Each structure stands twice: as C-alpha cells, then as structure tokens.
C-alpha cells in the first residue's frame, strides 16, 4: 500500500486548522506549510500531529512546492485549511493507495459552502491528488496550477470547502489580495483604467456566478455571493487604477 502525505497551506487559520488536520488524519504524514501566521496556527498544527514548515511565502505556488519538497509519501494530497476531506473521498483515496495500477493524477470535486450552510450549485474539479514523482511543481501567484506528467483520473468524493462565512472576513481577504492581483496586472502592462473598464469586468463576474454557476438557485445568499464577486473584481481594478496613477506621479 502506498504512503500518503497531505499538505495543508495556512496563514492565520487557528479557527480552521484542527478540523482540517482531523479530516486528513488517515494520512501517513501531514505537513502544514505556514506563511508566518501571527495567531496560534502553528502551535495548534503541532498539537494535532502535523509537521510545520514556516516561511514568508510570497505566493501559493512556492508554498505548495515547499510542502512537496518535504513530503515522504508516494502520493501527495493538497488541502486548504478551510477545506475538509469528506468520508467518501477518504475511502476513495485509500482505495487509490491500495491500487498498484493507480494513475498519476486525480481530479476531485470541491463543494463550496457559503455562510456555513449554502451549497453552491457549481462544483469545480481540481487536481489535488498526485503521485509525488509525477508532480513537477506549481505555477501562478494566486490562482496556481500544477505541472505534472501522466494520466489523469477523477474521484467522485468531495472536498468540502467552507468559504466566505461572513462579510467581514470576506471583505478583509478581498482587500488583502487586491494588492497582489493588481500588481500582477501592473506587471502585465494592463491598459490604463478608466470608468468604462469597471462595468466591463464587473458585469461578467456577476453573470458568471449568478447565471452560469446558477447562484440564483440559492436565493438571497446566491445573489449576495454573486454581487460580492463583482465587488471583489471592482476592488482589484480600483487598486490597479490607484497604482497606475501613483506610478504616473513618480
């Protein structure tokens, strides 16, 4: 039977880390890759049996690769602190570990839960389980993607993702990451922001979540989340506008 390393990325996740680790307790090794948390994340991670790597990571790709370098398992599974491995997914992963003909990569559905109880209608499939030797690394600063060799399969069990649980944390996180998102656009020589570019990016963001992803099925919660995605897009591009104007003055 193959060995499994679960890698959990954290920064100030003291509210989530215990349940994340417990959902991955069947792993042979659990590594928490922490981006210099200022709360009790690292202390709690060690308490619940995880190994901790700590550094001032500049992006998620480097954070994921740091965990990969320390992984001892034949397979690696990536989990975020606000995610949980469902019982069905646990069973499927264990079956993969027993399978001598297992594939190199597996996509897994992630069920987003908003405000602790609203299940988002759209379920994205993400590459999260890899044979360690097949995973070559990660690219991208925020919306990172894996680089790997080999065949890809799918598991039917779900990752349960408790995201956007309250408006305060949602807004704080949006403001925090808008600087990074805007800098990526600055580096890509994004055209100067003007008023008409804002609805041009905000309306598709709302349409994607409310219509294409069927957020309307959740009633008020779906409308709030779709509007928040448009707002989040606005904040990123407003920050871009601010940075562009600052550059012009210097």
mmCIF file of C-alpha atoms in Angstrom:
data_model
loop_
_atom_site.group_PDB
_atom_site.id
_atom_site.type_symbol
_atom_site.label_atom_id
_atom_site.label_comp_id
_atom_site.label_asym_id
_atom_site.label_seq_id
_atom_site.Cartn_x
_atom_site.Cartn_y
_atom_site.Cartn_z
ATOM 1 C CA UNK A 1 0.000 0.000 0.000
ATOM 2 C CA UNK A 2 1.344 3.405 -0.975
ATOM 3 C CA UNK A 3 2.001 6.101 1.615
ATOM 4 C CA UNK A 4 0.163 9.453 1.613
ATOM 5 C CA UNK A 5 1.365 12.925 2.555
ATOM 6 C CA UNK A 6 -1.294 15.607 2.999
ATOM 7 C CA UNK A 7 -0.061 19.182 2.595
ATOM 8 C CA UNK A 8 -2.124 21.979 4.162
ATOM 9 C CA UNK A 9 -1.473 25.643 3.356
ATOM 10 C CA UNK A 10 -2.108 28.154 6.130
ATOM 11 C CA UNK A 11 -1.897 31.744 7.226
ATOM 12 C CA UNK A 12 -3.755 32.776 10.383
ATOM 13 C CA UNK A 13 -6.047 29.750 10.311
ATOM 14 C CA UNK A 14 -6.366 28.952 14.011
ATOM 15 C CA UNK A 15 -10.158 28.632 13.617
ATOM 16 C CA UNK A 16 -9.867 26.020 10.873
ATOM 17 C CA UNK A 17 -6.660 24.066 11.288
ATOM 18 C CA UNK A 18 -7.868 21.491 13.830
ATOM 19 C CA UNK A 19 -10.732 20.198 11.687
ATOM 20 C CA UNK A 20 -8.620 20.272 8.523
ATOM 21 C CA UNK A 21 -5.962 18.096 10.154
ATOM 22 C CA UNK A 22 -8.518 15.739 11.680
ATOM 23 C CA UNK A 23 -10.177 15.181 8.297
ATOM 24 C CA UNK A 24 -6.770 14.136 6.924
ATOM 25 C CA UNK A 25 -5.826 12.007 9.940
ATOM 26 C CA UNK A 26 -5.663 8.828 7.825
ATOM 27 C CA UNK A 27 -2.577 10.253 6.071
ATOM 28 C CA UNK A 28 0.864 8.848 6.864
ATOM 29 C CA UNK A 29 2.276 12.375 7.056
ATOM 30 C CA UNK A 30 0.613 15.780 7.421
ATOM 31 C CA UNK A 31 2.623 18.893 6.599
ATOM 32 C CA UNK A 32 1.342 22.374 7.406
ATOM 33 C CA UNK A 33 3.074 24.980 5.263
ATOM 34 C CA UNK A 34 2.507 28.212 7.128
ATOM 35 C CA UNK A 35 3.076 31.728 5.793
ATOM 36 C CA UNK A 36 4.216 33.334 9.061
ATOM 37 C CA UNK A 37 0.906 33.257 10.917
ATOM 38 C CA UNK A 38 0.540 35.743 13.746
ATOM 39 C CA UNK A 39 -2.080 33.648 15.569
ATOM 40 C CA UNK A 40 -1.903 30.122 17.058
ATOM 41 C CA UNK A 41 -1.995 28.244 13.742
ATOM 42 C CA UNK A 42 1.467 26.723 14.072
ATOM 43 C CA UNK A 43 1.030 25.835 17.731
ATOM 44 C CA UNK A 44 -2.272 24.081 17.047
ATOM 45 C CA UNK A 45 -0.925 22.297 13.965
ATOM 46 C CA UNK A 46 1.862 20.748 16.045
ATOM 47 C CA UNK A 47 -0.612 19.884 18.818
ATOM 48 C CA UNK A 48 -2.752 17.899 16.397
ATOM 49 C CA UNK A 49 0.144 15.968 14.921
ATOM 50 C CA UNK A 50 1.293 17.894 11.864
ATOM 51 C CA UNK A 51 4.805 18.846 10.836
ATOM 52 C CA UNK A 52 5.141 22.605 10.326
ATOM 53 C CA UNK A 53 7.184 24.493 7.759
ATOM 54 C CA UNK A 54 7.183 28.267 8.215
ATOM 55 C CA UNK A 55 8.422 30.986 5.896
ATOM 56 C CA UNK A 56 7.347 34.319 4.437
ATOM 57 C CA UNK A 57 5.937 32.815 1.249
ATOM 58 C CA UNK A 58 5.228 35.327 -1.491
ATOM 59 C CA UNK A 59 2.752 33.186 -3.423
ATOM 60 C CA UNK A 60 0.810 29.953 -3.201
ATOM 61 C CA UNK A 61 2.949 28.124 -5.755
ATOM 62 C CA UNK A 62 6.073 28.495 -3.624
ATOM 63 C CA UNK A 63 4.084 27.452 -0.564
ATOM 64 C CA UNK A 64 2.837 24.297 -2.304
ATOM 65 C CA UNK A 65 6.312 23.448 -3.575
ATOM 66 C CA UNK A 66 7.802 23.831 -0.083
ATOM 67 C CA UNK A 67 5.439 21.128 1.160
ATOM 68 C CA UNK A 68 6.224 18.911 -1.815
ATOM 69 C CA UNK A 69 9.956 19.024 -1.055
ATOM 70 C CA UNK A 70 9.343 17.721 2.472
ATOM 71 C CA UNK A 71 6.776 15.072 1.505
ATOM 72 C CA UNK A 72 7.770 11.473 2.227
ATOM 73 C CA UNK A 73 4.680 9.799 0.803
ATOM 74 C CA UNK A 74 4.334 8.079 -2.571
ATOM 75 C CA UNK A 75 1.246 10.257 -3.099
ATOM 76 C CA UNK A 76 0.644 13.873 -2.080
ATOM 77 C CA UNK A 77 -2.751 15.433 -1.441
ATOM 78 C CA UNK A 78 -3.270 19.185 -1.160
ATOM 79 C CA UNK A 79 -5.812 20.599 1.279
ATOM 80 C CA UNK A 80 -6.561 24.186 2.273
ATOM 81 C CA UNK A 81 -7.208 24.993 5.927
ATOM 82 C CA UNK A 82 -10.862 25.840 5.283
ATOM 83 C CA UNK A 83 -11.421 22.533 3.467
ATOM 84 C CA UNK A 84 -12.383 19.090 4.768
ATOM 85 C CA UNK A 85 -11.993 15.623 3.243
ATOM 86 C CA UNK A 86 -15.426 14.004 3.082
ATOM 87 C CA UNK A 87 -15.820 10.390 4.300
ATOM 88 C CA UNK A 88 -16.487 9.173 0.757
ATOM 89 C CA UNK A 89 -13.370 10.911 -0.564
ATOM 90 C CA UNK A 90 -11.299 9.424 2.269
ATOM 91 C CA UNK A 91 -12.463 5.950 1.252
ATOM 92 C CA UNK A 92 -11.652 6.598 -2.410
ATOM 93 C CA UNK A 93 -8.172 7.942 -1.635
ATOM 94 C CA UNK A 94 -7.447 4.861 0.465
ATOM 95 C CA UNK A 95 -8.511 2.684 -2.472
ATOM 96 C CA UNK A 96 -6.119 4.586 -4.755
ATOM 97 C CA UNK A 97 -3.289 3.969 -2.295
ATOM 98 C CA UNK A 98 -4.006 0.222 -2.457
ATOM 99 C CA UNK A 99 -4.169 0.147 -6.257
ATOM 100 C CA UNK A 100 -0.913 -0.905 -7.914
ATOM 101 C CA UNK A 101 -2.287 0.433 -11.222
ATOM 102 C CA UNK A 102 -3.246 3.850 -9.831
ATOM 103 C CA UNK A 103 -2.998 6.830 -12.168
ATOM 104 C CA UNK A 104 -0.559 9.689 -11.689
ATOM 105 C CA UNK A 105 -3.116 12.456 -11.030
ATOM 106 C CA UNK A 106 -6.703 12.625 -9.761
ATOM 107 C CA UNK A 107 -9.209 15.454 -10.070
ATOM 108 C CA UNK A 108 -11.579 15.941 -7.165
ATOM 109 C CA UNK A 109 -14.783 17.950 -6.921
ATOM 110 C CA UNK A 110 -14.892 20.797 -4.428
ATOM 111 C CA UNK A 111 -18.236 21.682 -2.875
ATOM 112 C CA UNK A 112 -18.230 25.322 -1.782
ATOM 113 C CA UNK A 113 -20.312 26.067 1.307
ATOM 114 C CA UNK A 114 -21.220 29.747 1.775
ATOM 115 C CA UNK A 115 -22.188 31.255 5.136
ATOM 116 C CA UNK A 116 -21.749 27.783 6.708
ATOM 117 C CA UNK A 117 -24.847 26.204 5.117
ATOM 118 C CA UNK A 118 -25.487 27.177 1.478
ATOM 119 C CA UNK A 119 -24.160 24.620 -1.021
ATOM 120 C CA UNK A 120 -23.034 26.328 -4.218
ATOM 121 C CA UNK A 121 -24.658 24.672 -7.267
ATOM 122 C CA UNK A 122 -21.487 24.587 -9.359
ATOM 123 C CA UNK A 123 -18.796 22.082 -8.332
ATOM 124 C CA UNK A 124 -15.331 22.631 -9.815
ATOM 125 C CA UNK A 125 -12.957 19.727 -10.433
ATOM 126 C CA UNK A 126 -9.412 20.339 -9.199
ATOM 127 C CA UNK A 127 -6.190 18.337 -9.433
ATOM 128 C CA UNK A 128 -5.361 17.617 -5.792
ATOM 129 C CA UNK A 129 -4.037 14.043 -5.545
ATOM 130 C CA UNK A 130 -0.721 13.243 -7.229
ATOM 131 C CA UNK A 131 1.922 10.587 -7.357
ATOM 132 C CA UNK A 132 4.807 12.530 -5.892
ATOM 133 C CA UNK A 133 7.175 11.635 -8.727
ATOM 134 C CA UNK A 134 4.647 12.821 -11.332
ATOM 135 C CA UNK A 135 4.203 16.295 -9.834
ATOM 136 C CA UNK A 136 6.884 18.628 -11.213
ATOM 137 C CA UNK A 137 5.852 21.842 -9.474
ATOM 138 C CA UNK A 138 3.334 24.699 -9.419
ATOM 139 C CA UNK A 139 2.977 27.959 -11.339
ATOM 140 C CA UNK A 140 0.985 31.124 -10.681
ATOM 141 C CA UNK A 141 0.995 33.505 -7.740
ATOM 142 C CA UNK A 142 -2.650 33.227 -6.594
ATOM 143 C CA UNK A 143 -4.633 31.048 -8.992
ATOM 144 C CA UNK A 144 -1.891 28.468 -9.137
ATOM 145 C CA UNK A 145 -1.935 25.349 -11.287
ATOM 146 C CA UNK A 146 0.075 22.115 -11.081
ATOM 147 C CA UNK A 147 2.652 20.906 -13.601
ATOM 148 C CA UNK A 148 2.712 17.131 -13.931
ATOM 149 C CA UNK A 149 3.271 14.135 -16.180
ATOM 150 C CA UNK A 150 0.950 11.166 -16.575
ATOM 151 C CA UNK A 151 -2.690 10.180 -16.875
ATOM 152 C CA UNK A 152 -5.499 11.973 -15.067
ATOM 153 C CA UNK A 153 -8.490 10.314 -13.410
ATOM 154 C CA UNK A 154 -11.414 11.556 -11.328
ATOM 155 C CA UNK A 155 -12.754 10.659 -7.896
ATOM 156 C CA UNK A 156 -16.427 11.117 -7.025
ATOM 157 C CA UNK A 157 -15.968 12.011 -3.354
ATOM 158 C CA UNK A 158 -15.856 15.701 -2.490
ATOM 159 C CA UNK A 159 -13.643 18.225 -0.778
ATOM 160 C CA UNK A 160 -15.938 20.327 1.428
ATOM 161 C CA UNK A 161 -14.874 23.974 1.268
ATOM 162 C CA UNK A 162 -16.213 26.350 3.934
ATOM 163 C CA UNK A 163 -15.618 29.659 2.196
ATOM 164 C CA UNK A 164 -16.989 33.175 2.651
ATOM 165 C CA UNK A 165 -18.506 32.524 6.059
ATOM 166 C CA UNK A 166 -19.085 36.174 6.993
ATOM 167 C CA UNK A 167 -18.927 39.515 5.232
ATOM 168 C CA UNK A 168 -16.169 40.920 7.436
ATOM 169 C CA UNK A 169 -13.647 38.175 6.653
ATOM 170 C CA UNK A 170 -14.717 38.184 3.004
ATOM 171 C CA UNK A 171 -14.060 41.899 2.667
ATOM 172 C CA UNK A 172 -10.766 41.784 4.571
ATOM 173 C CA UNK A 173 -9.444 38.985 2.388
ATOM 174 C CA UNK A 174 -10.507 40.796 -0.789
ATOM 175 C CA UNK A 175 -8.690 43.956 0.265
ATOM 176 C CA UNK A 176 -5.608 41.970 1.292
ATOM 177 C CA UNK A 177 -5.297 40.121 -2.023
ATOM 178 C CA UNK A 178 -6.304 43.029 -4.257
ATOM 179 C CA UNK A 179 -2.773 44.406 -3.943
ATOM 180 C CA UNK A 180 -1.301 41.165 -5.295
ATOM 181 C CA UNK A 181 -3.905 40.865 -8.055
ATOM 182 C CA UNK A 182 -3.361 44.464 -9.097
ATOM 183 C CA UNK A 183 0.423 44.059 -9.129
ATOM 184 C CA UNK A 184 0.083 41.074 -11.463
ATOM 185 C CA UNK A 185 -1.824 43.329 -13.872
ATOM 186 C CA UNK A 186 0.732 46.115 -13.498
ATOM 187 C CA UNK A 187 3.493 43.664 -14.379
ATOM 188 C CA UNK A 188 1.478 42.536 -17.409
ATOM 189 C CA UNK A 189 1.247 46.179 -18.639
ATOM 190 C CA UNK A 190 -2.522 46.397 -18.243
ATOM 191 C CA UNK A 191 -4.056 49.351 -20.139
ATOM 192 C CA UNK A 192 -4.831 52.418 -18.075
ATOM 193 C CA UNK A 193 -8.038 52.028 -16.090
ATOM 194 C CA UNK A 194 -10.896 54.326 -16.960
ATOM 195 C CA UNK A 195 -14.533 54.358 -15.842
ATOM 196 C CA UNK A 196 -15.934 52.129 -18.603
ATOM 197 C CA UNK A 197 -13.494 49.312 -17.836
ATOM 198 C CA UNK A 198 -15.116 48.774 -14.416
ATOM 199 C CA UNK A 199 -18.559 47.611 -15.617
ATOM 200 C CA UNK A 200 -16.792 45.698 -18.380
ATOM 201 C CA UNK A 201 -15.146 43.407 -15.770
ATOM 202 C CA UNK A 202 -17.766 43.571 -13.009
ATOM 203 C CA UNK A 203 -20.818 42.581 -15.059
ATOM 204 C CA UNK A 204 -19.227 39.349 -16.407
ATOM 205 C CA UNK A 205 -18.135 38.430 -12.856
ATOM 206 C CA UNK A 206 -21.723 38.754 -11.614
ATOM 207 C CA UNK A 207 -23.123 36.950 -14.676
ATOM 208 C CA UNK A 208 -20.679 34.071 -14.229
ATOM 209 C CA UNK A 209 -21.629 33.423 -10.605
ATOM 210 C CA UNK A 210 -25.337 34.238 -10.702
ATOM 211 C CA UNK A 211 -26.295 32.766 -14.091
ATOM 212 C CA UNK A 212 -23.616 30.397 -15.410
ATOM 213 C CA UNK A 213 -22.859 28.877 -11.998
ATOM 214 C CA UNK A 214 -26.576 29.019 -11.077
ATOM 215 C CA UNK A 215 -26.125 31.122 -7.963
ATOM 216 C CA UNK A 216 -29.756 32.221 -8.389
ATOM 217 C CA UNK A 217 -30.793 28.807 -7.034
ATOM 218 C CA UNK A 218 -29.605 29.866 -3.560
ATOM 219 C CA UNK A 219 -31.933 32.862 -3.407
ATOM 220 C CA UNK A 220 -30.626 35.786 -1.365
ATOM 221 C CA UNK A 221 -27.367 34.028 -0.449
ATOM 222 C CA UNK A 222 -26.639 33.361 -4.117
ATOM 223 C CA UNK A 223 -27.341 36.978 -5.033
ATOM 224 C CA UNK A 224 -25.096 38.254 -2.226
ATOM 225 C CA UNK A 225 -22.219 35.978 -3.266
ATOM 226 C CA UNK A 226 -22.563 36.937 -6.939
ATOM 227 C CA UNK A 227 -22.641 40.632 -6.080
ATOM 228 C CA UNK A 228 -19.640 40.144 -3.814
ATOM 229 C CA UNK A 229 -17.678 38.607 -6.691
ATOM 230 C CA UNK A 230 -18.455 41.712 -8.750
ATOM 231 C CA UNK A 231 -17.417 43.869 -5.785
ATOM 232 C CA UNK A 232 -14.190 41.892 -5.376
ATOM 233 C CA UNK A 233 -13.429 42.480 -9.047
ATOM 234 C CA UNK A 234 -14.123 46.189 -8.558
ATOM 235 C CA UNK A 235 -11.699 46.389 -5.610
ATOM 236 C CA UNK A 236 -8.926 44.715 -7.607
ATOM 237 C CA UNK A 237 -9.307 47.082 -10.545
ATOM 238 C CA UNK A 238 -9.753 50.121 -8.293
ATOM 239 C CA UNK A 239 -6.444 49.167 -6.684
ATOM 240 C CA UNK A 240 -4.970 48.826 -10.167
ATOM 241 C CA UNK A 241 -6.241 52.323 -11.031
ATOM 242 C CA UNK A 242 -4.697 53.671 -7.807
ATOM 243 C CA UNK A 243 -1.329 52.042 -8.546
ATOM 244 C CA UNK A 244 -1.325 53.271 -12.139
ATOM 245 C CA UNK A 245 -1.983 56.829 -11.031
ATOM 246 C CA UNK A 246 0.692 56.604 -8.361
ATOM 247 C CA UNK A 247 3.160 55.432 -10.993
ATOM 248 C CA UNK A 248 2.375 58.428 -13.150
ATOM 249 C CA UNK A 249 3.239 60.828 -10.338
ATOM 250 C CA UNK A 250 6.615 59.280 -9.577
#
